[in-house]
């Protein structure tokens, strides 16, 4: 890594919502159309095994914005407010002279009108100077959703979708130029142009809602998949595999979010499955196009070489794999393994990093890259040593938690946690101690055959339980900092 630089870098931080790792050509998907992200990957540090710390929005975002475990940051569940005392990396950057902006979603506080969120989500001192908020595309906020105001003011229209004839579970969304993903990118473009010559470093967070459900890409993006629809692979599911796994998998097999969100895998046809996957991929293709627009502006304004570009997602999407859609108390790789690219031309050498990394490592990494001091409250590990030498062992395992993160599972409530090494994955159900999951990834990379109760894996399970116990001890808050010996 070249460390000779005259000024602190800008940071363009693109975080999509619910995008699993295998949705880009550079991650091996031969169906999607992602030329801009594939080109970015070729010039980036490409993380092959990046994992979130919770398969749900608020806990994951609380973790990778604070550099702390979700439970430590007190952001372990959707629908709860992160405390005012938590410090985001954007706040630290602001304190060191950065101008910070955001478009789209943040989701560190309750984002439902029933909770009193009728204008925008409650904010802590997050460091954002510009805050262009649009949690999602639902009509519940009306014109308080800035994206909705943009549709009205710029286009003289309102948000709408059109049902598809082929399936109940996919709609045609807004055209590309009016889509929320495009709006998020547009706000970033305006910000980058505005601050191109002011001599002050900036950070902009682009948090588009896609490819989160509902599955509603622009019609033009979905239609190009129709000619090859029959060739789209069906979800990876072995009939009955949910029967020896924790109860929440059996609940969601017949309806996502324990029947609160639709997508009943057990009732969906092969056409339904293929159309949903095509729509999801089409949403990822649209994201790629907007990333291309933003990179073009960085180059046109002379900011490309001094800008760190991060592309990632907060967590994945089951997409029918294992007989379940959306997300929940599930730790399959499709739920927790996310894309992660970090580019900084002439400063970070393009390379592939095979080591396990955690998204909570990002804040420490950014502070070090920007020559800023570490923050005592953070629990992540800087990835700068990996950027210098990708053969370094960064982590020998990653940890992930789901602590009643969503309200849909009540009998029993869903409390579970996971450790994943290169070879094994252990999931412990804290609500039902007799239930759990163990996968030997060397022989079962699809995570189909649960060997949690197999006697021949007793020693492996014990070792992984020990790792899990150590990880729980590591979630202890580093604050308040010790001031003296007693």
Tab-separated table of C-alpha atoms in Angstrom:
chain	number	residue	atom	x	y	z
A	1	UNK	CA	0.000	0.000	0.000
A	2	UNK	CA	1.349	3.383	-1.015
A	3	UNK	CA	1.107	5.771	1.950
A	4	UNK	CA	2.592	8.901	0.322
A	5	UNK	CA	-0.292	11.329	-0.026
A	6	UNK	CA	-0.637	15.077	0.288
A	7	UNK	CA	-4.206	15.322	1.527
A	8	UNK	CA	-6.861	13.224	3.149
A	9	UNK	CA	-8.997	11.191	0.753
A	10	UNK	CA	-12.641	11.685	-0.027
A	11	UNK	CA	-14.892	8.685	0.659
A	12	UNK	CA	-17.781	7.525	-1.537
A	13	UNK	CA	-19.490	4.814	0.515
A	14	UNK	CA	-22.134	2.866	-1.407
A	15	UNK	CA	-24.186	0.509	0.756
A	16	UNK	CA	-27.056	-1.359	-0.844
A	17	UNK	CA	-29.792	-3.105	1.116
A	18	UNK	CA	-30.155	-6.879	1.249
A	19	UNK	CA	-27.738	-7.697	-1.581
A	20	UNK	CA	-26.091	-11.093	-1.315
A	21	UNK	CA	-22.516	-11.568	-2.481
A	22	UNK	CA	-23.263	-13.640	-5.597
A	23	UNK	CA	-25.135	-10.915	-7.463
A	24	UNK	CA	-22.170	-9.494	-9.385
A	25	UNK	CA	-20.266	-10.846	-12.326
A	26	UNK	CA	-17.003	-10.424	-10.411
A	27	UNK	CA	-18.359	-12.775	-7.740
A	28	UNK	CA	-19.086	-15.430	-10.333
A	29	UNK	CA	-22.651	-14.727	-11.445
A	30	UNK	CA	-22.853	-15.318	-15.232
A	31	UNK	CA	-26.405	-13.975	-15.604
A	32	UNK	CA	-26.282	-10.440	-14.207
A	33	UNK	CA	-25.169	-7.367	-16.136
A	34	UNK	CA	-22.752	-5.542	-13.814
A	35	UNK	CA	-19.935	-4.135	-15.994
A	36	UNK	CA	-19.278	-1.080	-13.817
A	37	UNK	CA	-18.884	-2.985	-10.565
A	38	UNK	CA	-16.875	-5.681	-12.329
A	39	UNK	CA	-14.503	-2.983	-13.592
A	40	UNK	CA	-14.364	-1.432	-10.126
A	41	UNK	CA	-13.543	-4.843	-8.664
A	42	UNK	CA	-10.660	-5.250	-11.092
A	43	UNK	CA	-9.083	-2.059	-9.756
A	44	UNK	CA	-10.008	-2.617	-6.102
A	45	UNK	CA	-9.159	-4.619	-3.071
A	46	UNK	CA	-11.666	-7.412	-3.628
A	47	UNK	CA	-12.804	-9.148	-0.440
A	48	UNK	CA	-13.822	-12.712	-1.163
A	49	UNK	CA	-15.251	-13.407	2.301
A	50	UNK	CA	-16.816	-10.345	3.932
A	51	UNK	CA	-19.495	-11.009	6.558
A	52	UNK	CA	-22.018	-8.807	8.321
A	53	UNK	CA	-22.578	-9.046	12.070
A	54	UNK	CA	-26.332	-9.524	11.801
A	55	UNK	CA	-28.540	-10.649	8.897
A	56	UNK	CA	-30.935	-7.744	9.603
A	57	UNK	CA	-30.789	-4.027	8.737
A	58	UNK	CA	-30.524	-2.026	11.962
A	59	UNK	CA	-28.189	-4.409	13.818
A	60	UNK	CA	-25.846	-4.678	10.854
A	61	UNK	CA	-25.816	-0.924	10.192
A	62	UNK	CA	-25.345	-0.090	13.862
A	63	UNK	CA	-22.349	-2.415	13.845
A	64	UNK	CA	-20.512	-1.283	10.713
A	65	UNK	CA	-21.115	2.405	11.416
A	66	UNK	CA	-19.850	2.270	15.007
A	67	UNK	CA	-17.259	-0.511	14.664
A	68	UNK	CA	-19.001	-2.324	17.526
A	69	UNK	CA	-21.032	-5.499	17.868
A	70	UNK	CA	-24.776	-4.923	17.411
A	71	UNK	CA	-25.558	-5.851	21.009
A	72	UNK	CA	-22.785	-3.568	22.270
A	73	UNK	CA	-23.944	-0.639	20.153
A	74	UNK	CA	-27.451	-1.245	21.530
A	75	UNK	CA	-28.774	-1.537	18.018
A	76	UNK	CA	-29.612	-5.229	18.079
A	77	UNK	CA	-33.134	-5.008	16.684
A	78	UNK	CA	-35.186	-3.275	14.031
A	79	UNK	CA	-37.738	-0.864	15.430
A	80	UNK	CA	-35.557	0.353	18.307
A	81	UNK	CA	-33.565	3.593	18.526
A	82	UNK	CA	-29.791	3.551	18.765
A	83	UNK	CA	-28.827	5.569	21.862
A	84	UNK	CA	-27.574	9.143	21.537
A	85	UNK	CA	-24.294	8.144	23.154
A	86	UNK	CA	-23.209	5.934	20.258
A	87	UNK	CA	-20.587	7.499	17.981
A	88	UNK	CA	-20.635	6.802	14.237
A	89	UNK	CA	-17.487	6.844	12.155
A	90	UNK	CA	-19.107	9.658	10.152
A	91	UNK	CA	-19.213	11.748	13.330
A	92	UNK	CA	-15.509	11.121	13.895
A	93	UNK	CA	-14.712	12.111	10.318
A	94	UNK	CA	-16.836	15.246	10.678
A	95	UNK	CA	-14.878	16.133	13.824
A	96	UNK	CA	-11.671	15.925	11.766
A	97	UNK	CA	-12.775	18.269	9.006
A	98	UNK	CA	-14.856	16.089	6.682
A	99	UNK	CA	-18.079	17.307	5.098
A	100	UNK	CA	-20.498	14.366	5.236
A	101	UNK	CA	-23.673	13.667	3.304
A	102	UNK	CA	-26.191	10.853	2.909
A	103	UNK	CA	-28.901	9.853	0.483
A	104	UNK	CA	-31.443	7.109	1.057
A	105	UNK	CA	-31.671	4.882	4.078
A	106	UNK	CA	-29.901	5.049	7.452
A	107	UNK	CA	-32.158	2.930	9.720
A	108	UNK	CA	-30.517	3.413	13.089
A	109	UNK	CA	-33.852	4.355	14.654
A	110	UNK	CA	-37.425	3.137	14.380
A	111	UNK	CA	-38.690	3.783	10.839
A	112	UNK	CA	-42.402	3.106	11.117
A	113	UNK	CA	-45.121	5.762	11.428
A	114	UNK	CA	-46.642	3.685	14.235
A	115	UNK	CA	-43.512	4.507	16.252
A	116	UNK	CA	-43.930	8.227	15.642
A	117	UNK	CA	-41.709	8.285	12.563
A	118	UNK	CA	-43.963	10.485	10.451
A	119	UNK	CA	-41.390	12.791	8.856
A	120	UNK	CA	-38.040	11.016	8.951
A	121	UNK	CA	-36.246	8.742	11.341
A	122	UNK	CA	-34.944	10.157	14.594
A	123	UNK	CA	-31.278	11.112	14.291
A	124	UNK	CA	-28.429	11.110	16.743
A	125	UNK	CA	-25.394	13.375	16.300
A	126	UNK	CA	-24.390	11.349	13.238
A	127	UNK	CA	-22.066	13.837	11.539
A	128	UNK	CA	-24.069	14.210	8.333
A	129	UNK	CA	-24.201	17.798	7.071
A	130	UNK	CA	-26.584	16.833	4.263
A	131	UNK	CA	-29.284	14.259	5.001
A	132	UNK	CA	-31.427	13.326	2.002
A	133	UNK	CA	-33.624	10.734	3.657
A	134	UNK	CA	-35.714	8.098	1.920
A	135	UNK	CA	-35.993	4.955	3.993
A	136	UNK	CA	-37.848	3.032	1.304
A	137	UNK	CA	-40.459	3.553	-1.395
A	138	UNK	CA	-43.569	2.913	0.722
A	139	UNK	CA	-46.192	5.715	0.620
A	140	UNK	CA	-46.521	5.978	4.404
A	141	UNK	CA	-44.357	9.132	4.671
A	142	UNK	CA	-45.880	10.943	1.698
A	143	UNK	CA	-43.903	14.004	0.673
A	144	UNK	CA	-41.803	13.832	3.867
A	145	UNK	CA	-39.876	11.164	1.975
A	146	UNK	CA	-37.433	13.323	-0.011
A	147	UNK	CA	-37.523	10.886	-2.914
A	148	UNK	CA	-41.287	11.439	-3.134
A	149	UNK	CA	-40.761	15.213	-3.167
A	150	UNK	CA	-38.244	14.787	-5.979
A	151	UNK	CA	-40.754	12.770	-8.011
A	152	UNK	CA	-43.350	15.487	-7.536
A	153	UNK	CA	-41.064	18.480	-8.109
A	154	UNK	CA	-38.779	17.099	-10.812
A	155	UNK	CA	-41.129	14.793	-12.672
A	156	UNK	CA	-44.657	15.862	-11.723
A	157	UNK	CA	-45.514	12.304	-10.767
A	158	UNK	CA	-45.877	9.986	-7.788
A	159	UNK	CA	-44.511	6.575	-6.954
A	160	UNK	CA	-46.369	3.628	-8.454
A	161	UNK	CA	-45.822	0.033	-9.509
A	162	UNK	CA	-47.570	-2.128	-12.074
A	163	UNK	CA	-48.434	-5.808	-11.432
A	164	UNK	CA	-46.849	-8.444	-13.646
A	165	UNK	CA	-49.004	-11.062	-15.318
A	166	UNK	CA	-46.488	-13.843	-14.731
A	167	UNK	CA	-46.419	-13.781	-10.917
A	168	UNK	CA	-47.913	-12.156	-7.849
A	169	UNK	CA	-44.514	-11.553	-6.283
A	170	UNK	CA	-42.952	-9.166	-8.823
A	171	UNK	CA	-44.009	-5.729	-10.022
A	172	UNK	CA	-42.742	-3.312	-12.635
A	173	UNK	CA	-41.278	-0.381	-10.728
A	174	UNK	CA	-40.598	3.198	-11.664
A	175	UNK	CA	-38.610	3.754	-14.887
A	176	UNK	CA	-34.852	4.041	-14.444
A	177	UNK	CA	-34.701	7.843	-14.514
A	178	UNK	CA	-37.367	8.052	-11.763
A	179	UNK	CA	-36.268	5.138	-9.605
A	180	UNK	CA	-35.225	5.540	-5.959
A	181	UNK	CA	-31.849	3.950	-6.737
A	182	UNK	CA	-31.267	6.595	-9.423
A	183	UNK	CA	-32.349	9.382	-7.056
A	184	UNK	CA	-29.872	8.201	-4.401
A	185	UNK	CA	-27.060	8.294	-6.954
A	186	UNK	CA	-28.196	11.686	-8.244
A	187	UNK	CA	-27.945	13.245	-4.778
A	188	UNK	CA	-24.398	11.874	-4.509
A	189	UNK	CA	-23.518	13.290	-7.927
A	190	UNK	CA	-24.800	16.741	-6.955
A	191	UNK	CA	-22.829	16.586	-3.698
A	192	UNK	CA	-19.618	15.495	-5.419
A	193	UNK	CA	-19.869	18.260	-8.016
A	194	UNK	CA	-20.609	20.839	-5.325
A	195	UNK	CA	-17.551	19.899	-3.259
A	196	UNK	CA	-15.102	19.202	-6.076
A	197	UNK	CA	-13.123	22.421	-5.587
A	198	UNK	CA	-13.662	23.454	-1.966
A	199	UNK	CA	-10.400	21.927	-0.717
A	200	UNK	CA	-12.080	20.038	2.121
A	201	UNK	CA	-12.351	16.224	2.269
A	202	UNK	CA	-15.809	14.753	2.081
A	203	UNK	CA	-17.703	11.524	2.711
A	204	UNK	CA	-20.978	10.657	1.033
A	205	UNK	CA	-23.090	7.635	1.997
A	206	UNK	CA	-25.257	6.289	-0.839
A	207	UNK	CA	-27.826	3.988	0.775
A	208	UNK	CA	-30.255	2.890	-1.898
A	209	UNK	CA	-33.120	0.619	-0.814
A	210	UNK	CA	-32.612	-1.895	-3.633
A	211	UNK	CA	-32.428	-4.840	-4.020
A	212	UNK	CA	-34.559	-5.139	-0.862
A	213	UNK	CA	-38.081	-6.464	-1.458
A	214	UNK	CA	-40.614	-5.707	-2.853
A	215	UNK	CA	-39.087	-6.899	-6.097
A	216	UNK	CA	-39.906	-4.007	-8.425
A	217	UNK	CA	-37.153	-3.099	-10.901
A	218	UNK	CA	-37.787	-0.907	-13.936
A	219	UNK	CA	-39.620	-2.868	-16.592
A	220	UNK	CA	-36.788	-2.451	-19.094
A	221	UNK	CA	-34.324	-4.057	-16.679
A	222	UNK	CA	-36.554	-7.026	-15.917
A	223	UNK	CA	-37.660	-7.626	-19.504
A	224	UNK	CA	-34.138	-8.408	-20.673
A	225	UNK	CA	-34.174	-11.491	-18.439
A	226	UNK	CA	-37.378	-12.878	-19.927
A	227	UNK	CA	-35.655	-14.360	-22.973
A	228	UNK	CA	-33.514	-16.566	-20.727
A	229	UNK	CA	-35.998	-17.081	-17.907
A	230	UNK	CA	-36.109	-20.870	-18.252
A	231	UNK	CA	-32.350	-21.015	-17.766
A	232	UNK	CA	-32.353	-19.130	-14.451
A	233	UNK	CA	-31.497	-21.604	-11.684
A	234	UNK	CA	-34.184	-22.459	-9.166
A	235	UNK	CA	-33.470	-21.818	-5.481
A	236	UNK	CA	-31.063	-24.202	-3.768
A	237	UNK	CA	-33.400	-26.286	-1.653
A	238	UNK	CA	-33.550	-29.942	-0.683
A	239	UNK	CA	-37.150	-30.876	0.153
A	240	UNK	CA	-37.532	-31.400	3.873
A	241	UNK	CA	-34.169	-29.889	4.841
A	242	UNK	CA	-35.926	-27.511	7.243
A	243	UNK	CA	-37.238	-30.373	9.373
A	244	UNK	CA	-34.050	-30.914	11.399
A	245	UNK	CA	-33.258	-27.211	11.774
A	246	UNK	CA	-34.533	-24.591	14.240
A	247	UNK	CA	-38.284	-24.008	14.234
A	248	UNK	CA	-38.080	-20.559	12.643
A	249	UNK	CA	-37.068	-22.168	9.354
A	250	UNK	CA	-40.201	-24.276	9.315
A	251	UNK	CA	-42.293	-21.218	10.114
A	252	UNK	CA	-40.817	-19.123	7.303
A	253	UNK	CA	-40.896	-21.944	4.746
A	254	UNK	CA	-44.634	-21.396	4.432
A	255	UNK	CA	-44.423	-17.584	4.529
A	256	UNK	CA	-41.571	-15.124	5.017
A	257	UNK	CA	-41.307	-13.299	8.348
A	258	UNK	CA	-43.410	-16.067	9.886
A	259	UNK	CA	-46.264	-15.350	7.440
A	260	UNK	CA	-46.135	-11.552	7.794
A	261	UNK	CA	-44.514	-10.749	4.432
A	262	UNK	CA	-45.794	-13.187	1.816
A	263	UNK	CA	-43.404	-15.204	-0.379
A	264	UNK	CA	-44.670	-18.624	0.776
A	265	UNK	CA	-42.010	-20.849	-0.740
A	266	UNK	CA	-44.118	-23.975	-0.291
A	267	UNK	CA	-46.867	-22.496	-2.495
A	268	UNK	CA	-44.772	-20.758	-5.154
A	269	UNK	CA	-44.304	-22.209	-8.634
A	270	UNK	CA	-41.069	-22.585	-10.576
A	271	UNK	CA	-42.122	-19.543	-12.615
A	272	UNK	CA	-42.630	-17.561	-9.414
A	273	UNK	CA	-39.150	-18.466	-8.208
A	274	UNK	CA	-37.492	-17.589	-11.505
A	275	UNK	CA	-39.355	-14.291	-11.845
A	276	UNK	CA	-38.398	-13.212	-8.322
A	277	UNK	CA	-34.752	-14.044	-8.958
A	278	UNK	CA	-34.819	-12.213	-12.294
A	279	UNK	CA	-36.349	-9.150	-10.644
A	280	UNK	CA	-33.783	-9.229	-7.848
A	281	UNK	CA	-30.944	-9.471	-10.341
A	282	UNK	CA	-32.491	-6.663	-12.408
A	283	UNK	CA	-32.440	-4.438	-9.315
A	284	UNK	CA	-28.750	-5.266	-8.886
A	285	UNK	CA	-28.152	-4.358	-12.540
A	286	UNK	CA	-29.759	-0.965	-11.935
A	287	UNK	CA	-27.470	-0.420	-8.935
A	288	UNK	CA	-24.509	-1.159	-11.205
A	289	UNK	CA	-25.617	1.441	-13.726
A	290	UNK	CA	-25.880	4.085	-11.012
A	291	UNK	CA	-22.470	3.206	-9.585
A	292	UNK	CA	-21.149	3.758	-13.104
A	293	UNK	CA	-22.694	7.234	-13.194
A	294	UNK	CA	-21.100	8.183	-9.878
A	295	UNK	CA	-17.655	6.947	-10.908
A	296	UNK	CA	-17.910	8.879	-14.165
A	297	UNK	CA	-18.531	12.094	-12.224
A	298	UNK	CA	-15.573	11.414	-9.907
A	299	UNK	CA	-13.352	11.151	-12.967
A	300	UNK	CA	-14.878	14.144	-14.769
A	301	UNK	CA	-14.346	16.367	-11.712
A	302	UNK	CA	-10.774	15.233	-11.092
A	303	UNK	CA	-11.589	13.557	-7.791
A	304	UNK	CA	-11.196	9.899	-8.751
A	305	UNK	CA	-7.584	9.439	-7.686
A	306	UNK	CA	-8.117	10.932	-4.245
A	307	UNK	CA	-11.370	9.155	-3.429
A	308	UNK	CA	-11.808	5.900	-1.556
A	309	UNK	CA	-14.789	4.079	-3.068
A	310	UNK	CA	-16.466	1.400	-0.963
A	311	UNK	CA	-19.146	-0.877	-2.371
A	312	UNK	CA	-20.957	-3.240	0.002
A	313	UNK	CA	-24.337	-4.278	1.371
A	314	UNK	CA	-25.709	-4.469	4.898
A	315	UNK	CA	-26.673	-8.154	4.621
A	316	UNK	CA	-27.878	-10.712	2.109
A	317	UNK	CA	-31.144	-12.251	0.907
A	318	UNK	CA	-32.239	-15.883	1.064
A	319	UNK	CA	-33.971	-15.639	-2.339
A	320	UNK	CA	-35.658	-18.992	-1.859
A	321	UNK	CA	-32.501	-20.895	-0.944
A	322	UNK	CA	-33.202	-23.409	1.828
A	323	UNK	CA	-36.906	-22.923	1.120
A	324	UNK	CA	-37.110	-19.398	2.565
A	325	UNK	CA	-37.322	-15.849	1.199
A	326	UNK	CA	-36.113	-12.498	2.535
A	327	UNK	CA	-34.263	-12.635	5.889
A	328	UNK	CA	-34.633	-13.623	9.509
A	329	UNK	CA	-32.808	-15.649	12.179
A	330	UNK	CA	-30.861	-17.454	9.462
A	331	UNK	CA	-27.089	-17.483	9.051
A	332	UNK	CA	-26.632	-19.124	5.677
A	333	UNK	CA	-23.949	-17.501	3.553
A	334	UNK	CA	-26.626	-16.090	1.250
A	335	UNK	CA	-27.838	-14.085	4.269
A	336	UNK	CA	-24.558	-12.901	5.790
A	337	UNK	CA	-21.884	-13.030	3.055
A	338	UNK	CA	-21.888	-9.690	1.229
A	339	UNK	CA	-19.900	-8.039	-1.566
A	340	UNK	CA	-17.112	-5.733	-0.415
A	341	UNK	CA	-14.882	-3.711	-2.725
A	342	UNK	CA	-12.518	-0.930	-1.630
A	343	UNK	CA	-10.844	1.200	-4.284
A	344	UNK	CA	-8.296	3.999	-3.931
A	345	UNK	CA	-6.375	4.508	-7.191
A	346	UNK	CA	-2.584	4.520	-6.869
A	347	UNK	CA	-2.860	4.025	-3.119
A	348	UNK	CA	-4.389	0.559	-2.716
A	349	UNK	CA	-3.049	-2.090	-5.064
A	350	UNK	CA	-5.766	-4.150	-6.782
A	351	UNK	CA	-5.804	-7.604	-5.207
A	352	UNK	CA	-8.056	-10.365	-3.988
A	353	UNK	CA	-8.260	-10.937	-0.236
A	354	UNK	CA	-9.234	-14.494	0.752
A	355	UNK	CA	-9.269	-13.864	4.512
A	356	UNK	CA	-12.458	-13.699	6.551
A	357	UNK	CA	-13.346	-10.092	7.372
A	358	UNK	CA	-16.186	-8.491	9.320
A	359	UNK	CA	-18.088	-5.381	8.265
A	360	UNK	CA	-17.520	-4.000	11.767
A	361	UNK	CA	-13.829	-3.736	10.749
A	362	UNK	CA	-14.610	-0.892	8.329
A	363	UNK	CA	-14.601	2.111	10.734
A	364	UNK	CA	-11.169	1.285	12.157
A	365	UNK	CA	-9.913	0.745	8.612
A	366	UNK	CA	-11.216	4.097	7.381
A	367	UNK	CA	-9.728	5.973	10.314
A	368	UNK	CA	-6.318	4.440	9.678
A	369	UNK	CA	-6.475	5.070	5.925
A	370	UNK	CA	-7.275	8.714	6.653
A	371	UNK	CA	-4.410	9.000	9.168
A	372	UNK	CA	-6.854	9.623	12.006
A	373	UNK	CA	-6.570	8.229	15.534
A	374	UNK	CA	-8.492	5.088	16.532
A	375	UNK	CA	-11.573	5.428	18.700
A	376	UNK	CA	-11.530	3.612	22.029
A	377	UNK	CA	-15.101	2.313	21.806
A	378	UNK	CA	-14.551	0.332	18.602
A	379	UNK	CA	-14.248	-3.447	18.654
A	380	UNK	CA	-13.429	-4.101	15.003
A	381	UNK	CA	-9.955	-4.689	13.603
A	382	UNK	CA	-8.333	-2.455	11.024
A	383	UNK	CA	-7.944	-4.213	7.693
A	384	UNK	CA	-4.964	-2.073	6.669
A	385	UNK	CA	-2.521	-4.986	7.265
A	386	UNK	CA	-4.590	-6.975	4.741
A	387	UNK	CA	-4.433	-4.108	2.288
A	388	UNK	CA	-0.656	-4.231	2.593
A	389	UNK	CA	-0.429	-8.022	2.320
A	390	UNK	CA	-3.555	-10.066	1.457
A	391	UNK	CA	-1.916	-13.263	2.710
A	392	UNK	CA	-2.107	-11.995	6.312
A	393	UNK	CA	-4.555	-13.898	8.492
A	394	UNK	CA	-6.979	-11.210	9.570
A	395	UNK	CA	-9.533	-13.394	11.365
A	396	UNK	CA	-9.774	-17.141	11.805
A	397	UNK	CA	-13.545	-16.870	12.244
A	398	UNK	CA	-16.416	-14.376	12.133
A	399	UNK	CA	-19.283	-13.856	14.553
A	400	UNK	CA	-22.898	-12.963	13.811
A	401	UNK	CA	-25.934	-12.419	16.040
A	402	UNK	CA	-29.717	-12.321	15.845
A	403	UNK	CA	-31.216	-11.261	19.164
A	404	UNK	CA	-34.943	-10.845	18.572
A	405	UNK	CA	-33.857	-8.567	15.727
A	406	UNK	CA	-37.329	-8.559	14.150
A	407	UNK	CA	-40.687	-9.044	15.887
A	408	UNK	CA	-42.154	-11.766	13.725
A	409	UNK	CA	-41.010	-14.873	15.586
A	410	UNK	CA	-42.707	-15.109	18.958
A	411	UNK	CA	-43.134	-18.804	19.771
A	412	UNK	CA	-40.355	-18.827	20.708
A	413	UNK	CA	-38.666	-15.470	20.209
A	414	UNK	CA	-35.663	-15.792	17.950
A	415	UNK	CA	-32.354	-15.529	19.789
A	416	UNK	CA	-29.406	-17.153	18.034
A	417	UNK	CA	-25.756	-16.560	17.234
A	418	UNK	CA	-23.186	-17.967	14.853
A	419	UNK	CA	-19.480	-18.549	14.392
A	420	UNK	CA	-18.033	-19.363	10.981
A	421	UNK	CA	-14.527	-20.577	10.282
A	422	UNK	CA	-13.148	-21.456	6.874
A	423	UNK	CA	-14.379	-25.039	7.287
A	424	UNK	CA	-17.297	-25.002	9.720
A	425	UNK	CA	-20.345	-22.996	10.672
A	426	UNK	CA	-22.081	-23.334	14.039
A	427	UNK	CA	-25.456	-21.737	14.821
A	428	UNK	CA	-26.654	-21.884	18.414
A	429	UNK	CA	-30.329	-21.376	19.192
A	430	UNK	CA	-30.458	-19.650	22.578
A	431	UNK	CA	-34.246	-19.854	22.724
A	432	UNK	CA	-34.304	-23.609	22.153
A	433	UNK	CA	-31.061	-25.087	23.543
A	434	UNK	CA	-31.723	-28.473	21.980
A	435	UNK	CA	-31.801	-26.961	18.482
A	436	UNK	CA	-28.916	-25.689	16.434
A	437	UNK	CA	-27.039	-26.025	13.170
A	438	UNK	CA	-23.590	-27.261	12.267
A	439	UNK	CA	-22.293	-27.453	8.715
A	440	UNK	CA	-19.061	-28.944	7.476
A	441	UNK	CA	-18.454	-26.547	4.616
A	442	UNK	CA	-15.658	-28.664	3.166
A	443	UNK	CA	-18.149	-31.380	2.182
A	444	UNK	CA	-21.411	-29.425	2.306
A	445	UNK	CA	-20.789	-25.890	0.978
A	446	UNK	CA	-24.498	-25.508	0.242
A	447	UNK	CA	-25.265	-25.803	3.988
A	448	UNK	CA	-27.961	-28.364	3.399
A	449	UNK	CA	-27.080	-31.174	5.833
A	450	UNK	CA	-27.249	-30.213	9.482
A	451	UNK	CA	-24.785	-32.333	11.518
A	452	UNK	CA	-25.427	-30.562	14.827
A	453	UNK	CA	-26.489	-33.795	16.531
A	454	UNK	CA	-24.118	-36.165	14.705
A	455	UNK	CA	-21.816	-37.880	17.228
A	456	UNK	CA	-18.805	-37.760	14.899
A	457	UNK	CA	-18.911	-33.936	15.054
A	458	UNK	CA	-19.076	-33.663	18.848
A	459	UNK	CA	-15.463	-32.514	19.201
A	460	UNK	CA	-15.861	-29.960	16.397
A	461	UNK	CA	-19.050	-28.620	17.965
A	462	UNK	CA	-17.348	-28.281	21.347
A	463	UNK	CA	-14.477	-26.295	19.837
A	464	UNK	CA	-16.878	-23.994	17.997
A	465	UNK	CA	-18.926	-23.535	21.172
A	466	UNK	CA	-15.724	-22.377	22.839
A	467	UNK	CA	-15.157	-19.836	20.057
A	468	UNK	CA	-18.730	-18.629	20.440
A	469	UNK	CA	-18.261	-18.181	24.176
A	470	UNK	CA	-15.093	-16.165	23.623
A	471	UNK	CA	-16.889	-13.989	21.083
A	472	UNK	CA	-19.677	-13.264	23.548
A	473	UNK	CA	-17.048	-12.208	26.073
A	474	UNK	CA	-15.569	-9.924	23.399
A	475	UNK	CA	-18.868	-8.058	23.058
A	476	UNK	CA	-18.221	-6.435	26.468
A	477	UNK	CA	-18.257	-2.673	25.953
A	478	UNK	CA	-14.725	-1.160	25.978
A	479	UNK	CA	-16.285	1.959	27.519
A	480	UNK	CA	-16.025	3.572	29.936
A	481	UNK	CA	-12.255	3.613	29.583
A	482	UNK	CA	-10.272	2.710	32.681
A	483	UNK	CA	-8.852	5.871	34.288
A	484	UNK	CA	-6.599	4.315	36.913
A	485	UNK	CA	-5.618	1.045	38.557
A	486	UNK	CA	-8.546	1.234	40.996
